[in-house]
């Protein structure tokens, strides 16, 4: 029997990532630092779910991020490229239907993610080298992104950082 969302959250000791809104658990952080002062590498487990709702609101990173699909229902990434291209990618275990088990989101690409409609939960991992740090993250506001990506309106309306919320992590943020 498939574990419940609550069981997955408890098993992996997950908490909510500020601003972005994803259930996550840090699994690795390099003990060495890069020239920017952040860790040389990081890895997390993440969970998208329908109830409780867990998704990634639009954000971009200053380094490439490698996504890995592990278990559960498929998840969808929505990607907004600097050249105004809009792309969706489905990560899951059914490669015969075109689902991917791994995908790289290039630095500077706006990204959001969610469980595919009808799914209960999807467990994934994200790896970065150089590693994730507070100053590598910027959340996306609707008012800014809709001007550049008007064809992504449906995604932007439900997956942008709320207008009255902060979109940058505090410089001293540690998860």
N, CA, C and O atoms as a DFTB+ gen file, in Angstrom:
700 C
 N C O
     1  1       0.840      -1.186       0.000
     2  2       0.000       0.000       0.000
     3  2       0.885       1.251       0.000
     4  3       1.891       1.311       0.707
     5  1       0.504       2.227      -0.787
     6  2       1.251       3.481      -0.892
     7  2       1.144       4.268       0.421
     8  3       0.050       4.421       0.964
     9  1       2.279       4.769       0.930
    10  2       2.221       5.578       2.151
    11  2       1.389       6.842       1.933
    12  3       1.258       7.324       0.808
    13  1       0.834       7.366       3.008
    14  2       0.092       8.627       2.924
    15  2       1.084       9.789       2.837
    16  3       2.269       9.633       3.130
    17  1       0.584      10.936       2.435
    18  2       1.423      12.136       2.380
    19  2       2.005      12.426       3.757
    20  3       3.190      12.733       3.882
    21  1       1.182      12.331       4.777
    22  2       1.635      12.586       6.150
    23  2       2.763      11.633       6.535
    24  3       3.731      12.044       7.176
    25  1       2.645      10.367       6.151
    26  2       3.695       9.395       6.472
    27  2       5.014       9.745       5.784
    28  3       6.082       9.587       6.377
    29  1       4.948      10.215       4.548
    30  2       6.164      10.613       3.828
    31  2       6.805      11.815       4.523
    32  3       8.014      11.827       4.753
    33  1       6.006      12.815       4.854
    34  2       6.510      14.022       5.530
    35  2       7.181      13.653       6.850
    36  3       8.274      14.133       7.152
    37  1       6.529      12.805       7.630
    38  2       7.085      12.411       8.930
    39  2       8.326      11.540       8.777
    40  3       9.305      11.725       9.501
    41  1       8.296      10.599       7.849
    42  2       9.436       9.694       7.664
    43  2      10.715      10.455       7.302
    44  3      11.789      10.158       7.825
    45  1      10.591      11.429       6.412
    46  2      11.767      12.177       5.959
    47  2      11.988      13.469       6.755
    48  3      12.848      14.278       6.408
    49  1      11.194      13.658       7.836
    50  2      11.337      14.821       8.722
    51  2      11.350      16.128       7.923
    52  3      12.261      16.947       8.050
    53  1      10.325      16.295       7.108
    54  2      10.241      17.449       6.215
    55  2       9.594      18.652       6.894
    56  3       8.762      18.519       7.791
    57  1      10.003      19.819       6.435
    58  2       9.388      21.076       6.849
    59  2       9.174      21.912       5.585
    60  3       9.624      21.538       4.502
    61  1       8.490      23.036       5.731
    62  2       8.178      23.888       4.575
    63  2       9.345      24.840       4.295
    64  3       9.841      25.512       5.200
    65  1       9.771      24.886       3.041
    66  2      10.813      25.817       2.610
    67  2      10.198      27.213       2.512
    68  3       9.206      27.394       1.805
    69  1      10.767      28.207       3.209
    70  2      10.205      29.559       3.157
    71  2      10.109      30.096       1.729
    72  3      10.912      29.743       0.866
    73  1       9.140      30.934       1.499
    74  2       8.836      31.610       0.232
    75  2       8.376      30.618      -0.827
    76  3       7.296      30.779      -1.395
    77  1       9.176      29.600      -1.098
    78  2       8.876      28.656      -2.178
    79  2       7.676      27.767      -1.860
    80  3       6.867      27.502      -2.749
    81  1       7.537      27.295      -0.610
    82  2       6.369      26.547      -0.195
    83  2       6.431      25.038      -0.315
    84  3       5.401      24.375      -0.196
    85  1       7.595      24.482      -0.544
    86  2       7.753      23.042      -0.745
    87  2       8.098      22.332       0.561
    88  3       8.895      22.840       1.349
    89  1       7.504      21.165       0.795
    90  2       7.998      20.307       1.872
    91  2       9.361      19.794       1.449
    92  3       9.532      19.330       0.321
    93  1      10.347      19.875       2.361
    94  2      11.695      19.443       2.004
    95  2      12.462      18.979       3.238
    96  3      12.071      19.232       4.377
    97  1      13.559      18.296       2.971
    98  2      14.503      17.872       3.998
    99  2      15.897      17.914       3.386
   100  3      16.147      17.288       2.356
   101  1      16.801      18.650       4.021
   102  2      18.173      18.709       3.513
   103  2      18.860      17.377       3.813
   104  3      18.827      16.896       4.946
   105  1      19.477      16.788       2.799
   106  2      20.154      15.501       2.973
   107  2      21.666      15.613       2.873
   108  3      22.387      14.700       3.275
   109  1      22.153      16.744       2.329
   110  2      23.603      16.910       2.191
   111  2      23.949      18.378       2.045
   112  3      23.269      19.127       1.343
   113  1      25.015      18.778       2.718
   114  2      25.629      20.084       2.501
   115  2      27.126      19.913       2.651
   116  3      27.606      19.443       3.682
   117  1      27.854      20.290       1.632
   118  2      29.307      20.178       1.644
   119  2      29.891      20.972       2.809
   120  3      29.382      22.034       3.169
   121  1      30.954      20.451       3.386
   122  2      31.628      21.160       4.475
   123  2      32.599      22.214       3.944
   124  3      33.135      23.013       4.712
   125  1      32.821      22.215       2.637
   126  2      33.704      23.216       2.034
   127  2      32.863      24.265       1.316
   128  3      31.736      23.994       0.902
   129  1      33.421      25.460       1.172
   130  2      32.673      26.553       0.565
   131  2      33.286      26.981      -0.762
   132  3      34.465      26.751      -1.030
   133  1      32.451      27.609      -1.583
   134  2      32.903      28.106      -2.884
   135  2      33.312      29.574      -2.769
   136  3      33.239      30.160      -1.689
   137  1      33.735      30.154      -3.867
   138  2      34.219      31.541      -3.862
   139  2      33.137      32.549      -3.467
   140  3      33.458      33.662      -3.051
   141  1      31.858      32.174      -3.590
   142  2      30.761      33.057      -3.193
   143  2      30.410      32.918      -1.714
   144  3      29.536      33.626      -1.215
   145  1      31.089      32.006      -1.010
   146  2      30.833      31.800       0.407
   147  2      29.789      30.752       0.712
   148  3      29.573      30.425       1.879
   149  1      29.135      30.215      -0.302
   150  2      28.140      29.162      -0.103
   151  2      28.790      27.793      -0.134
   152  3      29.980      27.680      -0.428
   153  1      28.037      26.762       0.163
   154  2      28.591      25.406       0.141
   155  2      28.943      24.964      -1.281
   156  3      28.322      25.400      -2.250
   157  1      29.943      24.098      -1.389
   158  2      30.327      23.566      -2.704
   159  2      29.220      22.718      -3.316
   160  3      29.112      22.645      -4.540
   161  1      28.406      22.082      -2.502
   162  2      27.317      21.255      -3.013
   163  2      26.239      21.065      -1.969
   164  3      26.514      21.095      -0.769
   165  1      24.996      20.867      -2.427
   166  2      23.872      20.581      -1.539
   167  2      22.927      19.601      -2.216
   168  3      22.912      19.472      -3.440
   169  1      22.136      18.909      -1.393
   170  2      21.094      18.016      -1.901
   171  2      19.916      18.058      -0.934
   172  3      20.092      18.145       0.281
   173  1      18.715      17.994      -1.498
   174  2      17.503      17.933      -0.680
   175  2      16.573      16.858      -1.225
   176  3      16.678      16.446      -2.380
   177  1      15.666      16.417      -0.371
   178  2      14.482      15.679      -0.793
   179  2      13.345      16.684      -0.779
   180  3      13.284      17.537       0.106
   181  1      12.449      16.596      -1.744
   182  2      11.298      17.478      -1.795
   183  2      10.035      16.672      -2.036
   184  3      10.088      15.544      -2.526
   185  1       8.910      17.254      -1.691
   186  2       7.626      16.578      -1.840
   187  2       6.592      17.562      -2.360
   188  3       6.355      18.608      -1.754
   189  1       5.979      17.220      -3.489
   190  2       4.808      17.943      -3.957
   191  2       3.608      17.083      -3.600
   192  3       3.643      15.862      -3.749
   193  1       2.543      17.727      -3.126
   194  2       1.357      16.962      -2.751
   195  2       0.102      17.798      -2.946
   196  3       0.143      19.026      -3.022
   197  1      -1.026      17.074      -3.024
   198  2      -2.308      17.758      -3.170
   199  2      -2.859      18.181      -1.818
   200  3      -3.451      19.255      -1.706
   201  1      -2.678      17.357      -0.783
   202  2      -3.212      17.653       0.543
   203  2      -2.313      17.048       1.602
   204  3      -2.251      15.822       1.696
   205  1      -1.610      17.840       2.408
   206  2      -1.602      19.287       2.336
   207  2      -0.914      19.759       1.056
   208  3      -0.025      19.089       0.530
   209  1      -1.337      20.917       0.566
   210  2      -0.782      21.427      -0.692
   211  2       0.693      21.749      -0.509
   212  3       1.084      22.470       0.409
   213  1       1.492      21.201      -1.395
   214  2       2.924      21.484      -1.425
   215  2       3.322      21.637      -2.883
   216  3       3.088      20.749      -3.703
   217  1       3.925      22.771      -3.192
   218  2       4.359      23.072      -4.551
   219  2       5.573      23.984      -4.454
   220  3       5.972      24.378      -3.358
   221  1       6.152      24.316      -5.581
   222  2       7.219      25.317      -5.631
   223  2       6.673      26.533      -6.356
   224  3       6.245      26.437      -7.506
   225  1       6.687      27.665      -5.693
   226  2       6.306      28.901      -6.359
   227  2       7.448      29.337      -7.266
   228  3       8.594      28.931      -7.069
   229  1       7.134      30.165      -8.260
   230  2       8.153      30.585      -9.216
   231  2       9.346      31.216      -8.512
   232  3       9.209      32.083      -7.648
   233  1      10.509      30.750      -8.914
   234  2      11.772      31.265      -8.400
   235  2      12.859      30.968      -9.418
   236  3      12.685      30.138     -10.310
   237  1      13.975      31.652      -9.272
   238  2      15.131      31.320     -10.100
   239  2      16.362      31.256      -9.209
   240  3      16.421      31.856      -8.136
   241  1      17.336      30.507      -9.697
   242  2      18.570      30.276      -8.957
   243  2      19.756      30.757      -9.779
   244  3      19.677      30.864     -11.003
   245  1      20.843      31.042      -9.099
   246  2      22.038      31.517      -9.797
   247  2      22.953      30.382     -10.240
   248  3      24.003      30.627     -10.835
   249  1      22.562      29.141      -9.954
   250  2      23.324      27.968     -10.379
   251  2      22.359      26.930     -10.948
   252  3      21.172      26.940     -10.620
   253  1      22.858      26.044     -11.792
   254  2      22.041      24.945     -12.317
   255  2      21.531      24.083     -11.163
   256  3      22.187      23.963     -10.128
   257  1      20.349      23.484     -11.354
   258  2      19.767      22.586     -10.353
   259  2      19.386      21.280     -11.043
   260  3      18.687      21.282     -12.056
   261  1      19.850      20.178     -10.488
   262  2      19.550      18.855     -11.047
   263  2      18.401      18.246     -10.251
   264  3      18.478      18.112      -9.030
   265  1      17.332      17.878     -10.964
   266  2      16.149      17.268     -10.366
   267  2      16.188      15.764     -10.591
   268  3      16.599      15.293     -11.652
   269  1      15.750      15.008      -9.569
   270  2      15.699      13.546      -9.630
   271  2      14.322      13.106      -9.135
   272  3      13.875      13.565      -8.084
   273  1      13.652      12.236      -9.864
   274  2      12.364      11.707      -9.410
   275  2      12.613      10.407      -8.658
   276  3      13.383       9.561      -9.114
   277  1      11.957      10.241      -7.492
   278  2      12.168       9.043      -6.680
   279  2      10.943       8.142      -6.540
   280  3      11.049       6.931      -6.732
   281  1       9.793       8.706      -6.211
   282  2       8.647       7.836      -5.909
   283  2       7.341       8.620      -5.970
   284  3       7.324       9.851      -5.963
   285  1       6.245       7.858      -6.029
   286  2       4.922       8.460      -5.987
   287  2       4.397       8.828      -7.359
   288  3       4.740       8.211      -8.368
   289  1       3.554       9.852      -7.370
   290  2       2.902      10.303      -8.595
   291  2       3.787      11.315      -9.332
   292  3       4.647      11.950      -8.721
   293  1       3.577      11.462     -10.635
   294  2       4.397      12.396     -11.414
   295  2       4.260      13.840     -10.923
   296  3       3.235      14.242     -10.371
   297  1       5.324      14.593     -11.144
   298  2       5.334      16.022     -10.828
   299  2       5.612      16.798     -12.111
   300  3       6.217      16.284     -13.052
   301  1       5.156      18.043     -12.125
   302  2       5.350      18.883     -13.313
   303  2       6.188      20.102     -12.932
   304  3       5.927      20.769     -11.931
   305  1       7.199      20.375     -13.756
   306  2       7.975      21.605     -13.641
   307  2       7.523      22.553     -14.740
   308  3       7.327      22.140     -15.883
   309  1       7.357      23.816     -14.394
   310  2       7.021      24.849     -15.362
   311  2       8.232      25.768     -15.434
   312  3       8.664      26.320     -14.422
   313  1       8.774      25.928     -16.630
   314  2      10.029      26.649     -16.819
   315  2       9.823      27.844     -17.740
   316  3       9.241      27.715     -18.818
   317  1      10.298      28.996     -17.315
   318  2      10.206      30.235     -18.087
   319  2      11.628      30.695     -18.391
   320  3      12.348      31.161     -17.508
   321  1      12.015      30.554     -19.647
   322  2      13.390      30.834     -20.065
   323  2      13.592      32.314     -20.382
   324  3      12.635      33.008     -20.727
   325  1      14.834      32.807     -20.266
   326  2      15.123      34.214     -20.575
   327  2      14.721      34.628     -21.995
   328  3      14.421      35.799     -22.230
   329  1      14.710      33.684     -22.943
   330  2      14.304      34.010     -24.323
   331  2      12.781      33.995     -24.492
   332  3      12.284      34.035     -25.617
   333  1      12.042      33.938     -23.381
   334  2      10.574      33.953     -23.309
   335  2       9.921      32.613     -23.651
   336  3       8.696      32.530     -23.739
   337  1      10.724      31.563     -23.845
   338  2      10.176      30.220     -24.064
   339  2       9.540      29.723     -22.768
   340  3      10.066      29.948     -21.678
   341  1       8.405      29.047     -22.903
   342  2       7.711      28.430     -21.778
   343  2       7.726      26.928     -22.017
   344  3       7.315      26.462     -23.080
   345  1       8.194      26.176     -21.041
   346  2       8.324      24.731     -21.206
   347  2       7.802      24.032     -19.958
   348  3       8.018      24.499     -18.840
   349  1       7.115      22.910     -20.155
   350  2       6.740      22.067     -19.022
   351  2       7.438      20.726     -19.172
   352  3       7.609      20.212     -20.277
   353  1       7.833      20.175     -18.042
   354  2       8.528      18.892     -17.989
   355  2       7.836      18.056     -16.925
   356  3       7.555      18.548     -15.832
   357  1       7.559      16.798     -17.236
   358  2       6.964      15.903     -16.247
   359  2       8.025      14.906     -15.801
   360  3       8.617      14.193     -16.611
   361  1       8.248      14.875     -14.491
   362  2       9.150      13.899     -13.894
   363  2       8.306      12.793     -13.282
   364  3       7.327      13.063     -12.587
   365  1       8.683      11.561     -13.538
   366  2       7.950      10.417     -13.019
   367  2       8.654       9.141     -13.408
   368  3       9.738       9.171     -13.992
   369  1       8.046       8.027     -13.089
   370  2       8.674       6.727     -13.348
   371  2       8.238       6.087     -14.661
   372  3       8.796       5.063     -15.055
   373  1       7.255       6.666     -15.348
   374  2       6.748       6.056     -16.575
   375  2       7.467       6.635     -17.796
   376  3       6.919       7.465     -18.522
   377  1       8.691       6.183     -18.003
   378  2       9.493       6.709     -19.116
   379  2       8.886       6.390     -20.471
   380  3       9.154       7.095     -21.443
   381  1       8.067       5.333     -20.559
   382  2       7.422       4.997     -21.836
   383  2       6.426       6.075     -22.265
   384  3       6.128       6.214     -23.451
   385  1       5.913       6.834     -21.295
   386  2       4.997       7.940     -21.595
   387  2       5.721       9.280     -21.662
   388  3       5.084      10.333     -21.703
   389  1       7.041       9.241     -21.672
   390  2       7.813      10.472     -21.791
   391  2       8.178      11.143     -20.482
   392  3       8.774      12.220     -20.480
   393  1       7.823      10.513     -19.364
   394  2       8.211      11.086     -18.080
   395  2       9.716      10.917     -17.896
   396  3      10.291       9.903     -18.293
   397  1      10.336      11.905     -17.299
   398  2      11.776      11.887     -17.068
   399  2      12.070      11.529     -15.619
   400  3      11.280      11.840     -14.728
   401  1      13.190      10.885     -15.382
   402  2      13.599      10.596     -14.007
   403  2      14.632      11.609     -13.526
   404  3      14.930      11.685     -12.334
   405  1      15.174      12.384     -14.458
   406  2      16.174      13.395     -14.117
   407  2      16.069      14.549     -15.113
   408  3      15.789      14.341     -16.294
   409  1      16.295      15.760     -14.625
   410  2      16.244      16.932     -15.497
   411  2      17.074      18.046     -14.873
   412  3      17.088      18.211     -13.653
   413  1      17.766      18.811     -15.718
   414  2      18.558      19.945     -15.238
   415  2      17.843      21.249     -15.584
   416  3      17.533      21.512     -16.746
   417  1      17.589      22.056     -14.562
   418  2      17.063      23.404     -14.771
   419  2      18.267      24.343     -14.790
   420  3      18.967      24.473     -13.786
   421  1      18.511      24.997     -15.928
   422  2      19.664      25.894     -16.019
   423  2      19.519      27.114     -15.096
   424  3      18.409      27.552     -14.794
   425  1      20.640      27.639     -14.667
   426  2      20.623      28.853     -13.841
   427  2      19.896      29.971     -14.591
   428  3      19.953      30.061     -15.817
   429  1      19.214      30.818     -13.820
   430  2      18.540      31.963     -14.412
   431  2      17.199      31.680     -15.051
   432  3      16.562      32.602     -15.560
   433  1      16.743      30.427     -15.043
   434  2      15.431      30.065     -15.587
   435  2      14.418      30.109     -14.443
   436  3      14.630      29.502     -13.393
   437  1      13.312      30.832     -14.655
   438  2      12.242      30.830     -13.655
   439  2      11.623      29.442     -13.639
   440  3      11.321      28.883     -14.693
   441  1      11.432      28.882     -12.451
   442  2      10.876      27.540     -12.326
   443  2       9.824      27.491     -11.230
   444  3       9.925      28.175     -10.212
   445  1       8.817      26.667     -11.464
   446  2       7.803      26.361     -10.464
   447  2       7.479      24.885     -10.640
   448  3       7.808      24.294     -11.669
   449  1       6.842      24.292      -9.653
   450  2       6.514      22.878      -9.763
   451  2       5.317      22.514      -8.914
   452  3       4.975      23.200      -7.951
   453  1       4.679      21.400      -9.302
   454  2       3.482      20.944      -8.601
   455  2       3.235      19.479      -8.924
   456  3       3.795      18.933      -9.874
   457  1       2.402      18.866      -8.132
   458  2       1.969      17.497      -8.413
   459  2       1.085      17.548      -9.663
   460  3       0.320      18.496      -9.839
   461  1       1.185      16.553     -10.517
   462  2       0.323      16.486     -11.695
   463  2      -1.121      16.288     -11.216
   464  3      -1.353      15.495     -10.304
   465  1      -2.097      16.991     -11.810
   466  2      -3.489      16.846     -11.378
   467  2      -3.910      15.379     -11.275
   468  3      -3.627      14.568     -12.157
   469  1      -4.590      15.065     -10.179
   470  2      -5.025      13.698      -9.915
   471  2      -4.047      12.920      -9.061
   472  3      -4.378      11.845      -8.560
   473  1      -2.848      13.446      -8.889
   474  2      -1.838      12.781      -8.065
   475  2      -1.997      13.130      -6.596
   476  3      -2.566      14.163      -6.243
   477  1      -1.479      12.246      -5.742
   478  2      -1.522      12.460      -4.299
   479  2      -0.216      13.098      -3.817
   480  3      -0.235      14.143      -3.167
   481  1       0.913      12.466      -4.138
   482  2       2.218      13.019      -3.769
   483  2       3.301      12.475      -4.690
   484  3       3.187      11.380      -5.240
   485  1       4.362      13.277      -4.845
   486  2       5.529      12.881      -5.623
   487  2       6.787      13.285      -4.871
   488  3       6.938      14.439      -4.469
   489  1       7.689      12.328      -4.683
   490  2       8.944      12.550      -3.956
   491  2      10.071      12.746      -4.958
   492  3      10.239      11.947      -5.880
   493  1      10.838      13.810      -4.774
   494  2      11.922      14.130      -5.700
   495  2      13.137      14.614      -4.927
   496  3      13.067      14.859      -3.723
   497  1      14.244      14.746      -5.630
   498  2      15.451      15.307      -5.048
   499  2      15.987      16.407      -5.935
   500  3      15.762      16.409      -7.145
   501  1      16.700      17.348      -5.328
   502  2      17.383      18.412      -6.064
   503  2      18.820      18.491      -5.571
   504  3      19.085      18.496      -4.369
   505  1      19.736      18.554      -6.523
   506  2      21.161      18.611      -6.223
   507  2      21.747      19.841      -6.899
   508  3      21.428      20.146      -8.048
   509  1      22.608      20.539      -6.171
   510  2      23.259      21.721      -6.738
   511  2      24.750      21.714      -6.414
   512  3      25.156      21.350      -5.311
   513  1      25.555      22.121      -7.388
   514  2      26.993      22.304      -7.194
   515  2      27.434      23.426      -8.131
   516  3      27.469      23.196      -9.340
   517  1      27.770      24.616      -7.656
   518  2      27.819      25.031      -6.264
   519  2      26.463      24.843      -5.584
   520  3      25.421      24.772      -6.235
   521  1      26.512      24.767      -4.275
   522  2      25.316      24.456      -3.511
   523  2      24.375      25.624      -3.309
   524  3      24.712      26.782      -3.554
   525  1      23.183      25.277      -2.853
   526  2      22.151      26.270      -2.569
   527  2      22.572      27.131      -1.383
   528  3      23.091      26.629      -0.386
   529  1      22.339      28.425      -1.509
   530  2      22.500      29.355      -0.393
   531  2      21.439      30.440      -0.557
   532  3      20.859      30.593      -1.632
   533  1      21.193      31.182       0.505
   534  2      20.137      32.192       0.479
   535  2      20.317      33.190      -0.660
   536  3      19.335      33.612      -1.271
   537  1      21.554      33.569      -0.950
   538  2      21.761      34.582      -1.986
   539  2      21.714      34.023      -3.402
   540  3      21.930      34.762      -4.362
   541  1      21.434      32.721      -3.550
   542  2      21.293      32.137      -4.894
   543  2      19.827      32.048      -5.325
   544  3      19.535      31.536      -6.405
   545  1      18.905      32.540      -4.494
   546  2      17.461      32.359      -4.683
   547  2      16.752      33.701      -4.841
   548  3      17.039      34.659      -4.123
   549  1      15.815      33.753      -5.798
   550  2      14.919      34.906      -5.944
   551  2      13.532      34.403      -6.300
   552  3      13.363      33.704      -7.299
   553  1      12.534      34.753      -5.490
   554  2      11.154      34.391      -5.774
   555  2      10.550      35.317      -6.812
   556  3      10.954      36.473      -6.929
   557  1       9.572      34.808      -7.574
   558  2       8.982      35.571      -8.669
   559  2       7.609      36.126      -8.355
   560  3       6.716      35.394      -7.928
   561  1       7.442      37.428      -8.568
   562  2       6.155      38.091      -8.400
   563  2       5.373      38.072      -9.716
   564  3       5.947      38.190     -10.798
   565  1       4.064      37.922      -9.599
   566  2       3.177      37.911     -10.763
   567  2       3.358      39.166     -11.612
   568  3       3.524      39.074     -12.828
   569  1       3.326      40.334     -10.978
   570  2       3.381      41.609     -11.718
   571  2       4.637      41.718     -12.576
   572  3       4.612      42.355     -13.629
   573  1       5.721      41.111     -12.142
   574  2       6.965      41.160     -12.913
   575  2       6.977      40.124     -14.032
   576  3       7.395      40.416     -15.152
   577  1       6.520      38.920     -13.727
   578  2       6.612      37.823     -14.698
   579  2       5.543      37.886     -15.786
   580  3       5.797      37.466     -16.915
   581  1       4.351      38.402     -15.472
   582  2       3.280      38.429     -16.472
   583  2       3.639      39.346     -17.640
   584  3       3.196      39.111     -18.764
   585  1       4.428      40.380     -17.392
   586  2       4.841      41.283     -18.475
   587  2       5.738      40.575     -19.485
   588  3       5.686      40.867     -20.680
   589  1       6.545      39.661     -19.012
   590  2       7.499      38.948     -19.872
   591  2       6.884      37.678     -20.451
   592  3       7.174      37.300     -21.586
   593  1       6.028      37.019     -19.661
   594  2       5.468      35.717     -20.048
   595  2       3.933      35.741     -20.018
   596  3       3.337      35.004     -19.232
   597  1       3.276      36.561     -20.847
   598  2       1.811      36.628     -20.806
   599  2       1.140      35.299     -21.148
   600  3       0.018      35.049     -20.706
   601  1       1.798      34.447     -21.921
   602  2       1.208      33.151     -22.274
   603  2       1.276      32.132     -21.140
   604  3       0.750      31.026     -21.268
   605  1       1.913      32.494     -20.042
   606  2       1.994      31.605     -18.877
   607  2       1.032      32.052     -17.776
   608  3       1.189      31.670     -16.617
   609  1       0.035      32.862     -18.142
   610  2      -0.868      33.462     -17.156
   611  2      -1.484      32.438     -16.202
   612  3      -1.512      32.673     -14.994
   613  1      -1.975      31.311     -16.714
   614  2      -2.614      30.311     -15.849
   615  2      -1.653      29.809     -14.772
   616  3      -2.033      29.674     -13.609
   617  1      -0.420      29.536     -15.161
   618  2       0.586      29.084     -14.189
   619  2       0.946      30.206     -13.220
   620  3       1.038      29.985     -12.012
   621  1       1.148      31.403     -13.750
   622  2       1.566      32.531     -12.924
   623  2       0.512      32.895     -11.886
   624  3       0.854      33.258     -10.761
   625  1      -0.771      32.803     -12.251
   626  2      -1.838      33.164     -11.316
   627  2      -1.849      32.283     -10.072
   628  3      -2.240      32.746      -9.001
   629  1      -1.434      31.041     -10.187
   630  2      -1.490      30.165      -9.020
   631  2      -0.130      29.814      -8.425
   632  3      -0.066      29.230      -7.342
   633  1       0.970      30.163      -9.120
   634  2       2.280      29.721      -8.642
   635  2       3.294      30.861      -8.479
   636  3       4.500      30.628      -8.567
   637  1       2.824      32.076      -8.246
   638  2       3.746      33.186      -7.989
   639  2       3.772      33.509      -6.498
   640  3       2.828      33.212      -5.766
   641  1       4.857      34.116      -6.068
   642  2       4.987      34.581      -4.694
   643  2       3.914      35.653      -4.464
   644  3       3.795      36.573      -5.273
   645  1       3.131      35.557      -3.377
   646  2       2.104      36.576      -3.113
   647  2       2.712      37.982      -3.070
   648  3       3.822      38.173      -2.573
   649  1       1.968      38.964      -3.597
   650  2       2.514      40.318      -3.771
   651  2       2.941      40.979      -2.467
   652  3       3.825      41.836      -2.485
   653  1       2.352      40.614      -1.351
   654  2       2.718      41.227      -0.074
   655  2       3.773      40.424       0.681
   656  3       4.066      40.715       1.841
   657  1       4.339      39.421       0.030
   658  2       5.339      38.565       0.674
   659  2       6.744      38.925       0.214
   660  3       6.939      39.491      -0.861
   661  1       7.697      38.590       1.036
   662  2       9.108      38.771       0.686
   663  2       9.470      37.757      -0.393
   664  3       8.961      36.637      -0.386
   665  1      10.348      38.144      -1.324
   666  2      10.748      37.205      -2.373
   667  2      12.228      36.825      -2.301
   668  3      12.734      36.104      -3.160
   669  1      12.910      37.316      -1.273
   670  2      14.313      36.949      -1.069
   671  2      14.466      36.333       0.316
   672  3      13.847      36.784       1.279
   673  1      15.287      35.310       0.404
   674  2      15.578      34.709       1.701
   675  2      16.539      35.621       2.459
   676  3      17.378      36.274       1.839
   677  1      16.433      35.679       3.788
   678  2      17.411      36.467       4.549
   679  2      18.825      35.954       4.271
   680  3      19.035      34.752       4.111
   681  1      19.777      36.859       4.216
   682  2      21.165      36.482       3.893
   683  2      21.715      35.436       4.859
   684  3      22.575      34.639       4.483
   685  1      21.230      35.432       6.093
   686  2      21.723      34.471       7.082
   687  2      20.843      33.221       7.171
   688  3      20.971      32.440       8.114
   689  1      19.944      33.027       6.186
   690  2      19.037      31.875       6.213
   691  2      19.815      30.571       6.186
   692  3      20.694      30.375       5.347
   693  1      19.485      29.687       7.107
   694  2      20.019      28.321       7.149
   695  2      18.840      27.392       7.361
   696  3      18.048      27.585       8.283
   697  1      18.719      26.383       6.508
   698  2      17.586      25.464       6.665
   699  2      17.899      24.371       7.642
   700  3      17.057      23.509       7.895
